[in-house]
mmCIF file of C-alpha atoms and ligand atoms in Angstrom:
data_model
loop_
_atom_site.group_PDB
_atom_site.id
_atom_site.type_symbol
_atom_site.label_atom_id
_atom_site.label_comp_id
_atom_site.label_asym_id
_atom_site.label_seq_id
_atom_site.Cartn_x
_atom_site.Cartn_y
_atom_site.Cartn_z
ATOM 1 C CA MET K 1 26.292 17.320 74.427
ATOM 2 C CA SER K 2 29.623 16.876 75.799
ATOM 3 C CA GLY K 3 31.477 16.832 79.176
ATOM 4 C CA PHE K 4 32.752 19.946 80.225
ATOM 5 C CA VAL K 5 35.382 19.400 83.114
ATOM 6 C CA PHE K 6 38.154 17.342 80.845
ATOM 7 C CA SER K 7 40.117 18.760 77.881
ATOM 8 C CA GLU K 8 40.151 15.565 76.553
ATOM 9 C CA LYS K 9 42.535 13.340 74.573
ATOM 10 C CA PRO K 10 43.135 12.536 70.649
ATOM 11 C CA ILE K 11 42.610 8.743 71.635
ATOM 12 C CA GLN K 12 39.566 6.838 72.183
ATOM 13 C CA ILE K 13 39.805 4.362 74.640
ATOM 14 C CA GLU K 14 37.511 1.141 74.307
ATOM 15 C CA ARG K 15 39.173 -2.074 75.593
ATOM 16 C CA GLY K 16 42.119 -2.847 78.217
ATOM 17 C CA THR K 17 43.693 -5.898 79.612
ATOM 18 C CA GLY K 18 47.068 -5.760 81.552
ATOM 19 C CA PRO K 19 49.184 -3.058 81.221
ATOM 20 C CA TYR K 20 48.077 -1.840 77.437
ATOM 21 C CA LEU K 21 45.364 -0.071 76.248
ATOM 22 C CA TYR K 22 43.140 -0.399 72.725
ATOM 23 C CA THR K 23 40.970 2.154 70.395
ATOM 24 C CA ASP K 24 38.562 1.427 68.597
ATOM 25 C CA ASP K 25 40.351 -0.054 65.496
ATOM 26 C CA GLY K 26 43.142 -1.962 67.745
ATOM 27 C CA THR K 27 45.813 0.133 68.292
ATOM 28 C CA GLU K 28 47.163 -0.923 71.099
ATOM 29 C CA TYR K 29 49.185 2.033 73.621
ATOM 30 C CA LEU K 30 51.010 0.258 76.411
ATOM 31 C CA ASP K 31 49.460 1.630 79.929
ATOM 32 C CA PHE K 32 52.195 3.840 81.733
ATOM 33 C CA GLY K 33 49.756 6.274 83.632
ATOM 34 C CA ALA K 34 47.223 3.551 84.263
ATOM 35 C CA SER K 35 45.127 6.382 84.707
ATOM 36 C CA TYR K 36 46.559 7.725 87.488
ATOM 37 C CA ALA K 37 47.404 4.722 90.079
ATOM 38 C CA VAL K 38 43.849 3.115 89.280
ATOM 39 C CA ALA K 39 45.073 -0.217 87.781
ATOM 40 C CA PRO K 40 47.098 -1.836 89.821
ATOM 41 C CA LEU K 41 46.706 -5.227 88.300
ATOM 42 C CA GLY K 42 46.805 -4.297 84.874
ATOM 43 C CA HIS K 43 42.974 -3.523 82.997
ATOM 44 C CA SER K 44 39.845 -5.540 83.245
ATOM 45 C CA HIS K 45 42.103 -7.854 85.458
ATOM 46 C CA PRO K 46 40.351 -11.878 85.153
ATOM 47 C CA ALA K 47 39.831 -11.901 89.636
ATOM 48 C CA VAL K 48 38.401 -8.598 89.501
ATOM 49 C CA VAL K 49 36.197 -9.286 86.277
ATOM 50 C CA ASP K 50 34.917 -12.362 88.117
ATOM 51 C CA ALA K 51 34.348 -11.033 91.926
ATOM 52 C CA VAL K 52 32.562 -8.290 90.109
ATOM 53 C CA GLN K 53 30.173 -9.921 87.647
ATOM 54 C CA THR K 54 28.780 -12.600 90.651
ATOM 55 C CA GLN K 55 28.502 -9.954 92.738
ATOM 56 C CA VAL K 56 26.682 -7.319 91.314
ATOM 57 C CA ALA K 57 23.927 -10.494 90.445
ATOM 58 C CA ASP K 58 23.608 -11.340 93.894
ATOM 59 C CA LEU K 59 23.824 -7.628 96.198
ATOM 60 C CA THR K 60 23.970 -4.535 93.942
ATOM 61 C CA TYR K 61 23.202 -2.608 96.872
ATOM 62 C CA VAL K 62 22.690 -2.613 100.423
ATOM 63 C CA GLN K 63 23.364 0.283 103.078
ATOM 64 C CA ALA K 64 26.084 0.399 105.133
ATOM 65 C CA SER K 65 23.898 -0.063 108.598
ATOM 66 C CA TYR K 66 23.768 -3.802 107.634
ATOM 67 C CA PRO K 67 26.007 -5.980 107.405
ATOM 68 C CA THR K 68 27.219 -8.144 104.103
ATOM 69 C CA SER K 69 29.989 -10.923 104.472
ATOM 70 C CA VAL K 70 31.167 -9.044 101.213
ATOM 71 C CA ARG K 71 31.668 -5.655 103.286
ATOM 72 C CA THR K 72 32.842 -7.198 106.631
ATOM 73 C CA GLU K 73 35.643 -9.208 104.395
ATOM 74 C CA THR K 74 36.853 -5.470 102.589
ATOM 75 C CA TYR K 75 37.024 -4.218 106.460
ATOM 76 C CA GLU K 76 38.931 -7.117 107.959
ATOM 77 C CA LYS K 77 41.337 -7.252 104.967
ATOM 78 C CA LEU K 78 42.230 -3.211 105.206
ATOM 79 C CA ALA K 79 42.139 -3.994 108.982
ATOM 80 C CA THR K 80 44.895 -6.108 108.860
ATOM 81 C CA LEU K 81 46.971 -4.864 105.983
ATOM 82 C CA ALA K 82 47.494 -1.359 107.952
ATOM 83 C CA PRO K 83 50.457 -0.612 109.263
ATOM 84 C CA GLY K 84 50.434 -1.232 113.440
ATOM 85 C CA ASN K 85 47.432 -1.213 115.296
ATOM 86 C CA ILE K 86 45.180 0.940 112.995
ATOM 87 C CA ASP K 87 42.170 -1.400 113.058
ATOM 88 C CA LYS K 88 39.264 1.059 112.346
ATOM 89 C CA VAL K 89 37.926 1.661 108.877
ATOM 90 C CA TRP K 90 35.724 3.744 107.043
ATOM 91 C CA LEU K 91 34.926 3.383 103.358
ATOM 92 C CA CYS K 92 33.716 5.832 100.968
ATOM 93 C CA ASN K 93 33.669 6.392 97.103
ATOM 94 C CA SER K 94 36.993 8.716 96.349
ATOM 95 C CA GLY K 95 40.148 9.550 98.020
ATOM 96 C CA THR K 96 38.680 13.742 98.522
ATOM 97 C CA GLU K 97 36.544 12.017 100.581
ATOM 98 C CA ALA K 98 38.197 10.186 102.427
ATOM 99 C CA ASN K 99 40.568 12.859 103.358
ATOM 100 C CA GLU K 100 37.039 14.949 103.720
ATOM 101 C CA ALA K 101 36.546 12.720 106.517
ATOM 102 C CA ALA K 102 40.031 12.305 107.992
ATOM 103 C CA MET K 103 39.411 15.896 108.542
ATOM 104 C CA LYS K 104 36.142 15.334 110.390
ATOM 105 C CA PHE K 105 37.244 12.414 112.327
ATOM 106 C CA ALA K 106 40.955 14.694 113.853
ATOM 107 C CA ARG K 107 39.162 17.690 114.582
ATOM 108 C CA SER K 108 35.912 15.805 116.485
ATOM 109 C CA ALA K 109 38.912 13.492 118.356
ATOM 110 C CA THR K 110 40.623 16.215 119.380
ATOM 111 C CA GLY K 111 37.790 18.840 119.573
ATOM 112 C CA ARG K 112 40.721 21.088 117.567
ATOM 113 C CA GLU K 113 40.919 23.084 114.815
ATOM 114 C CA LYS K 114 43.962 23.678 113.056
ATOM 115 C CA ILE K 115 45.492 21.107 110.577
ATOM 116 C CA VAL K 116 48.871 21.660 109.026
ATOM 117 C CA ALA K 117 49.917 20.530 105.204
ATOM 118 C CA THR K 118 52.460 20.969 102.887
ATOM 119 C CA LYS K 119 53.250 22.525 99.932
ATOM 120 C CA ARG K 120 53.176 21.652 96.521
ATOM 121 C CA GLY K 121 50.747 19.112 98.485
ATOM 122 C CA PHE K 122 47.771 17.155 97.031
ATOM 123 C CA HIS K 123 44.742 16.014 98.774
ATOM 124 C CA GLY K 124 41.939 16.163 96.898
ATOM 125 C CA ARG K 125 39.679 19.031 95.108
ATOM 126 C CA THR K 126 36.298 19.165 97.376
ATOM 127 C CA LEU K 127 36.521 22.302 99.559
ATOM 128 C CA GLY K 128 37.834 20.703 102.788
ATOM 129 C CA ALA K 129 40.768 18.668 100.882
ATOM 130 C CA LEU K 130 41.233 21.044 98.201
ATOM 131 C CA ALA K 131 42.647 23.713 101.110
ATOM 132 C CA MET K 132 44.783 21.574 101.942
ATOM 133 C CA THR K 133 45.729 21.394 98.895
ATOM 134 C CA TRP K 134 48.689 23.685 97.642
ATOM 135 C CA LYS K 135 48.091 24.699 94.168
ATOM 136 C CA GLN K 136 46.788 27.881 94.287
ATOM 137 C CA LYS K 137 44.947 27.356 90.352
ATOM 138 C CA TYR K 138 43.445 24.650 92.058
ATOM 139 C CA LYS K 139 41.910 26.714 94.594
ATOM 140 C CA LYS K 140 41.733 30.179 94.130
ATOM 141 C CA PRO K 141 37.950 30.045 91.883
ATOM 142 C CA PHE K 142 36.478 28.295 94.557
ATOM 143 C CA GLU K 143 37.155 30.424 98.293
ATOM 144 C CA PRO K 144 36.397 30.583 100.747
ATOM 145 C CA LEU K 145 37.698 26.997 101.124
ATOM 146 C CA ALA K 146 37.855 25.434 104.899
ATOM 147 C CA GLY K 147 39.546 27.350 107.957
ATOM 148 C CA GLY K 148 42.576 26.666 109.849
ATOM 149 C CA ILE K 149 45.057 24.814 107.447
ATOM 150 C CA GLU K 150 48.666 25.928 107.516
ATOM 151 C CA PHE K 151 51.256 25.194 105.034
ATOM 152 C CA VAL K 152 54.826 24.564 106.222
ATOM 153 C CA ASP K 153 57.479 23.332 103.356
ATOM 154 C CA TYR K 154 57.634 19.563 102.875
ATOM 155 C CA GLY K 155 60.747 17.760 103.819
ATOM 156 C CA ASP K 156 61.457 20.402 106.532
ATOM 157 C CA ALA K 157 61.122 18.831 109.780
ATOM 158 C CA GLU K 158 61.994 21.746 112.160
ATOM 159 C CA GLN K 159 59.561 24.126 110.448
ATOM 160 C CA LEU K 160 57.309 21.130 110.936
ATOM 161 C CA ALA K 161 57.796 21.066 114.653
ATOM 162 C CA ASP K 162 56.947 24.634 114.695
ATOM 163 C CA ALA K 163 54.161 24.489 113.592
ATOM 164 C CA VAL K 164 52.442 21.585 115.498
ATOM 165 C CA ASP K 165 51.037 22.881 119.142
ATOM 166 C CA ASP K 166 48.518 22.059 121.457
ATOM 167 C CA GLU K 167 45.990 23.453 118.558
ATOM 168 C CA THR K 168 46.243 21.289 116.239
ATOM 169 C CA ALA K 169 43.952 18.761 115.373
ATOM 170 C CA ALA K 170 46.160 17.092 112.675
ATOM 171 C CA VAL K 171 49.095 17.028 110.467
ATOM 172 C CA PHE K 172 48.818 15.849 106.610
ATOM 173 C CA LEU K 173 51.303 14.987 104.421
ATOM 174 C CA GLU K 174 52.079 12.470 101.294
ATOM 175 C CA PRO K 175 54.778 9.596 102.032
ATOM 176 C CA VAL K 176 55.740 10.346 98.593
ATOM 177 C CA GLN K 177 54.366 13.379 97.098
ATOM 178 C CA GLY K 178 52.421 12.683 93.628
ATOM 179 C CA GLU K 179 51.064 15.413 92.487
ATOM 180 C CA GLY K 180 53.584 17.726 93.468
ATOM 181 C CA GLY K 181 55.935 16.375 91.095
ATOM 182 C CA ILE K 182 57.252 12.862 93.054
ATOM 183 C CA HIS K 183 58.928 14.038 95.354
ATOM 184 C CA PRO K 184 59.707 10.700 98.500
ATOM 185 C CA ALA K 185 60.238 12.200 102.176
ATOM 186 C CA PRO K 186 63.168 12.698 103.170
ATOM 187 C CA THR K 187 65.352 10.137 105.344
ATOM 188 C CA GLY K 188 64.100 11.286 109.396
ATOM 189 C CA TYR K 189 60.814 13.279 108.010
ATOM 190 C CA LEU K 190 57.810 10.625 108.531
ATOM 191 C CA GLN K 191 59.668 10.162 112.246
ATOM 192 C CA ALA K 192 59.771 13.599 112.737
ATOM 193 C CA ALA K 193 55.986 14.467 112.445
ATOM 194 C CA ARG K 194 54.931 11.497 114.456
ATOM 195 C CA ASP K 195 57.061 12.913 117.070
ATOM 196 C CA ALA K 196 56.083 16.543 116.650
ATOM 197 C CA CYS K 197 51.943 14.975 116.856
ATOM 198 C CA ASP K 198 52.654 12.678 119.691
ATOM 199 C CA ASP K 199 54.163 15.507 122.303
ATOM 200 C CA ALA K 200 51.012 17.940 121.115
ATOM 201 C CA GLY K 201 48.235 15.697 120.776
ATOM 202 C CA ALA K 202 48.027 15.806 116.963
ATOM 203 C CA ALA K 203 46.814 13.120 114.776
ATOM 204 C CA LEU K 204 48.799 12.311 112.084
ATOM 205 C CA VAL K 205 47.260 11.631 108.657
ATOM 206 C CA PHE K 206 49.138 10.012 106.155
ATOM 207 C CA ASP K 207 47.748 10.132 102.689
ATOM 208 C CA GLU K 208 48.637 7.415 100.913
ATOM 209 C CA ILE K 209 45.706 7.409 98.495
ATOM 210 C CA GLN K 210 48.412 7.217 95.579
ATOM 211 C CA THR K 211 51.377 5.647 97.633
ATOM 212 C CA GLY K 212 49.088 2.520 98.853
ATOM 213 C CA VAL K 213 48.585 -0.684 97.811
ATOM 214 C CA GLY K 214 52.361 -1.831 97.013
ATOM 215 C CA ARG K 215 52.820 1.177 94.302
ATOM 216 C CA THR K 216 55.872 2.019 96.219
ATOM 217 C CA GLY K 217 57.190 -1.282 96.406
ATOM 218 C CA LEU K 218 55.696 -2.102 100.156
ATOM 219 C CA LEU K 219 52.020 -2.260 100.593
ATOM 220 C CA TRP K 220 52.417 1.243 102.107
ATOM 221 C CA ALA K 221 54.689 3.626 102.227
ATOM 222 C CA SER K 222 54.993 4.762 105.280
ATOM 223 C CA GLU K 223 56.417 1.358 106.361
ATOM 224 C CA ARG K 224 59.957 2.080 104.505
ATOM 225 C CA ALA K 225 59.881 4.628 107.491
ATOM 226 C CA GLY K 226 58.423 2.406 109.650
ATOM 227 C CA VAL K 227 56.350 5.172 111.147
ATOM 228 C CA VAL K 228 52.936 4.494 112.357
ATOM 229 C CA PRO K 229 50.330 7.540 111.262
ATOM 230 C CA ASP K 230 46.374 7.717 113.515
ATOM 231 C CA ILE K 231 44.826 8.012 110.361
ATOM 232 C CA LEU K 232 46.103 6.356 106.596
ATOM 233 C CA THR K 233 43.709 7.224 103.875
ATOM 234 C CA THR K 234 44.123 5.459 100.464
ATOM 235 C CA ALA K 235 41.724 5.179 97.123
ATOM 236 C CA LYS K 236 43.081 5.140 93.487
ATOM 237 C CA GLY K 237 44.080 1.694 92.814
ATOM 238 C CA ILE K 238 42.067 0.264 95.748
ATOM 239 C CA ALA K 239 39.272 -1.592 93.737
ATOM 240 C CA SER K 240 40.834 -1.230 90.571
ATOM 241 C CA GLY K 241 38.831 1.135 88.761
ATOM 242 C CA LEU K 242 35.344 0.743 91.049
ATOM 243 C CA PRO K 243 35.092 4.253 92.764
ATOM 244 C CA LEU K 244 37.203 3.689 96.794
ATOM 245 C CA GLY K 245 37.911 5.355 99.429
ATOM 246 C CA ALA K 246 38.837 4.374 103.037
ATOM 247 C CA THR K 247 40.176 5.988 106.177
ATOM 248 C CA LEU K 248 41.812 4.205 108.408
ATOM 249 C CA CYS K 249 41.862 4.993 111.830
ATOM 250 C CA LYS K 250 42.946 4.386 115.618
ATOM 251 C CA GLU K 251 40.869 3.245 117.828
ATOM 252 C CA TRP K 252 41.243 6.516 120.194
ATOM 253 C CA ILE K 253 40.340 8.387 116.384
ATOM 254 C CA ALA K 254 37.253 6.175 115.901
ATOM 255 C CA GLU K 255 36.038 6.335 118.963
ATOM 256 C CA ASP K 256 35.286 9.967 119.421
ATOM 257 C CA CYS K 257 34.377 10.338 115.075
ATOM 258 C CA GLY K 258 31.863 12.528 115.133
ATOM 259 C CA ASN K 259 28.845 11.979 113.426
ATOM 260 C CA HIS K 260 29.832 11.108 109.294
ATOM 261 C CA GLY K 261 27.803 9.306 106.832
ATOM 262 C CA SER K 262 27.443 8.371 103.330
ATOM 263 C CA THR K 263 24.692 6.997 101.073
ATOM 264 C CA PHE K 264 27.522 4.492 98.838
ATOM 265 C CA SER K 265 29.714 3.670 101.553
ATOM 266 C CA GLY K 266 31.300 0.545 101.272
ATOM 267 C CA GLY K 267 28.768 -1.075 98.642
ATOM 268 C CA PRO K 268 29.118 -5.033 97.717
ATOM 269 C CA VAL K 269 30.227 -4.485 94.071
ATOM 270 C CA VAL K 270 33.018 -1.947 94.610
ATOM 271 C CA CYS K 271 33.941 -4.056 97.896
ATOM 272 C CA ALA K 272 33.813 -7.149 95.727
ATOM 273 C CA ALA K 273 36.906 -5.567 93.478
ATOM 274 C CA ALA K 274 38.447 -4.237 96.616
ATOM 275 C CA ASN K 275 38.969 -7.531 97.837
ATOM 276 C CA ALA K 276 39.929 -9.481 94.453
ATOM 277 C CA THR K 277 42.337 -6.926 94.381
ATOM 278 C CA LEU K 278 43.989 -6.799 97.306
ATOM 279 C CA ASP K 279 43.817 -10.484 97.224
ATOM 280 C CA THR K 280 45.550 -10.686 94.387
ATOM 281 C CA LEU K 281 48.129 -8.194 95.160
ATOM 282 C CA VAL K 282 49.309 -9.971 98.161
ATOM 283 C CA GLU K 283 48.904 -13.382 96.237
ATOM 284 C CA GLU K 284 50.951 -12.612 93.800
ATOM 285 C CA ASP K 285 53.335 -10.322 95.642
ATOM 286 C CA LEU K 286 52.766 -7.572 93.620
ATOM 287 C CA PRO K 287 54.538 -4.832 96.052
ATOM 288 C CA ALA K 288 57.978 -6.687 95.735
ATOM 289 C CA ASN K 289 57.248 -6.283 91.633
ATOM 290 C CA ALA K 290 56.994 -3.236 91.973
ATOM 291 C CA ASN K 291 60.374 -3.145 93.549
ATOM 292 C CA ARG K 292 61.172 -5.035 91.299
ATOM 293 C CA MET K 293 60.433 -3.227 88.279
ATOM 294 C CA GLY K 294 61.500 0.147 89.798
ATOM 295 C CA SER K 295 64.704 -0.368 90.527
ATOM 296 C CA TYR K 296 64.731 -1.895 87.317
ATOM 297 C CA LEU K 297 63.096 1.292 85.497
ATOM 298 C CA THR K 298 65.569 4.025 87.706
ATOM 299 C CA SER K 299 68.668 2.412 87.111
ATOM 300 C CA HIS K 300 68.213 2.570 83.630
ATOM 301 C CA LEU K 301 66.645 5.816 82.630
ATOM 302 C CA ARG K 302 69.529 7.356 84.459
ATOM 303 C CA ALA K 303 72.481 5.461 82.588
ATOM 304 C CA GLU K 304 70.601 5.857 79.442
ATOM 305 C CA HIS K 305 69.281 9.486 79.656
ATOM 306 C CA GLY K 306 70.293 12.324 77.266
ATOM 307 C CA ASP K 307 70.297 15.968 77.696
ATOM 308 C CA ASP K 308 66.324 16.458 78.115
ATOM 309 C CA VAL K 309 66.777 14.455 81.910
ATOM 310 C CA ARG K 310 67.443 16.809 85.112
ATOM 311 C CA GLU K 311 66.804 13.441 87.273
ATOM 312 C CA VAL K 312 64.813 10.312 87.718
ATOM 313 C CA ARG K 313 63.581 10.368 91.094
ATOM 314 C CA GLY K 314 60.720 8.034 93.215
ATOM 315 C CA LEU K 315 59.849 4.536 94.784
ATOM 316 C CA GLY K 316 59.021 1.640 93.553
ATOM 317 C CA LEU K 317 56.970 2.269 90.172
ATOM 318 C CA MET K 318 55.958 5.591 91.394
ATOM 319 C CA LEU K 319 58.579 7.456 89.368
ATOM 320 C CA GLY K 320 58.746 11.154 88.585
ATOM 321 C CA ILE K 321 61.591 11.861 85.559
ATOM 322 C CA GLU K 322 62.238 15.885 85.706
ATOM 323 C CA VAL K 323 63.123 17.068 82.189
ATOM 324 C CA LYS K 324 63.821 19.948 81.127
ATOM 325 C CA ARG K 325 61.752 20.578 78.661
ATOM 326 C CA GLY K 326 57.565 20.829 79.002
ATOM 327 C CA ALA K 327 56.622 17.639 80.365
ATOM 328 C CA ASN K 328 53.220 17.731 78.246
ATOM 329 C CA ARG K 329 54.406 18.058 74.755
ATOM 330 C CA LEU K 330 56.826 14.961 75.599
ATOM 331 C CA LEU K 331 53.785 13.302 76.672
ATOM 332 C CA LYS K 332 51.904 14.366 73.488
ATOM 333 C CA GLN K 333 54.581 12.689 71.474
ATOM 334 C CA LEU K 334 55.032 9.908 73.608
ATOM 335 C CA ALA K 335 51.460 9.056 73.450
ATOM 336 C CA LEU K 336 50.956 10.031 69.427
ATOM 337 C CA ARG K 337 54.275 8.494 68.327
ATOM 338 C CA GLU K 338 55.246 5.868 70.199
ATOM 339 C CA GLN K 339 51.743 4.600 71.710
ATOM 340 C CA PHE K 340 53.008 5.218 75.063
ATOM 341 C CA LEU K 341 51.018 7.167 77.513
ATOM 342 C CA ALA K 342 52.304 8.673 81.087
ATOM 343 C CA LEU K 343 50.961 11.269 83.148
ATOM 344 C CA PRO K 344 52.230 15.197 83.987
ATOM 345 C CA ALA K 345 53.312 15.794 87.846
ATOM 346 C CA GLY K 346 53.798 19.248 86.824
ATOM 347 C CA ARG K 347 55.335 21.144 84.378
ATOM 348 C CA SER K 348 58.804 19.518 84.245
ATOM 349 C CA VAL K 349 58.111 16.307 85.558
ATOM 350 C CA LEU K 350 56.838 13.109 83.702
ATOM 351 C CA ARG K 351 54.901 10.857 86.047
ATOM 352 C CA LEU K 352 55.232 6.702 85.221
ATOM 353 C CA LEU K 353 52.522 4.963 87.245
ATOM 354 C CA PRO K 354 52.293 1.374 85.303
ATOM 355 C CA PRO K 355 50.429 -1.487 86.829
ATOM 356 C CA LEU K 356 51.971 -3.788 89.441
ATOM 357 C CA THR K 357 52.346 -6.245 87.574
ATOM 358 C CA ILE K 358 54.736 -4.973 84.606
ATOM 359 C CA ASP K 359 57.357 -7.378 83.305
ATOM 360 C CA GLU K 360 61.243 -6.499 82.038
ATOM 361 C CA GLU K 361 59.570 -7.177 78.744
ATOM 362 C CA GLN K 362 56.947 -4.323 79.222
ATOM 363 C CA ALA K 363 59.671 -2.059 81.417
ATOM 364 C CA ASP K 364 61.760 -2.274 78.031
ATOM 365 C CA GLU K 365 59.210 -1.409 75.684
ATOM 366 C CA ALA K 366 59.002 1.511 77.761
ATOM 367 C CA LEU K 367 62.320 2.395 77.818
ATOM 368 C CA ALA K 368 62.303 2.169 74.231
ATOM 369 C CA ALA K 369 59.789 4.421 74.106
ATOM 370 C CA LEU K 370 61.174 7.190 76.168
ATOM 371 C CA GLY K 371 64.679 7.040 74.387
ATOM 372 C CA GLU K 372 62.984 7.939 71.087
ATOM 373 C CA VAL K 373 61.277 11.608 73.176
ATOM 374 C CA LEU K 374 64.078 11.856 75.658
HETATM 375 C C1 LIG O 1 44.631 11.452 93.218
HETATM 376 C C2 LIG O 1 44.606 11.803 95.052
HETATM 377 C C3 LIG O 1 43.591 12.687 96.154
HETATM 378 C C4 LIG O 1 41.843 12.506 95.462
HETATM 379 O O1 LIG O 1 41.798 11.447 95.406
HETATM 380 P P1 LIG O 1 40.209 11.811 94.381
HETATM 381 O O2 LIG O 1 40.166 10.227 94.457
HETATM 382 O O3 LIG O 1 40.808 11.993 93.285
HETATM 383 O O4 LIG O 1 39.251 11.784 95.019
HETATM 384 C C5 LIG O 1 44.494 12.329 97.130
HETATM 385 N N1 LIG O 1 45.816 12.821 97.777
HETATM 386 C C6 LIG O 1 46.424 12.129 96.893
HETATM 387 C C7 LIG O 1 47.617 12.007 97.137
HETATM 388 C C8 LIG O 1 45.877 11.791 95.587
HETATM 389 O O5 LIG O 1 47.733 11.327 94.426
#
């Protein structure tokens, strides 16, 4: 018997600590992919391990209609950390579910159907979020998907303003496109989206599933532009690898959100992991470290790169290295020869999403490994 959806890599991982992963025989890998940004504190951080072990023994699960202090704390923390006056929280189990909820809430609150999304965008794999995702390869075999989606070029404020009208329920944007190749929003773009939504009475949704919780050097990537959305979705590293997604909404969205639910919404164990993750993130000011280490890596990569590199871009510790040769081949060399793990973002971009805790020594280690293959 075997799994069948993923093509498995030739390295079997058994343990992790900090930014390192280990095989059974003790071979050490420096993990700068962090399994798609799910380990902001590094692997198996003691604060998270402790919180989870305590909580699983006290109460493993109770449905969300019974308040429990650990979940209330997660609601409060997220409401406090969210930008502006976003303080209504829906918890689910993944990024794609957070976006499904955002679609449903936006349609319910506006009474409208149309959704504007962006080319190269990625919002998840369920039939609603997938409909807002751009890549045809991910969508074709599964059609028909949710309807009413219109795509615009990412970064073109005028096109966006033209697409948003009084039939638009929501605009979905990543403040930095991740899967699409690490493309930060151009200056003024998020504000233009805010203005277009305000004019039309549509909900602005920022998908911060990959960019959130400190990844880009601020708690939320959209803070850099000073733009507050109506709905912010987040997931990935929020509970250090336990499955948690969140849809954070302004009052007017939550007020008229329709009927929604999920058996595992806000389970105590994942909430304990989230609380420990968010506390540590704030106490250790990890967004600032992401900013520092991101600048360090970027400046060295730009200064030292060879002919293979076309561009280095990104924000904080969400970095893309655009290469001339196939990214997957380089990633394989990095893993097998240099014991360095990273991710692709399309065919020509190496994507770095390391733990936000990395120090200069580990950054140097990464630069040395990258230097060997680039
Ligand atoms: C990963 C990701 C998702 C989907 O999250 P899952 O937990 O894999 O469902 C959605 N949007 C963005 C921007 C992502 O990076």
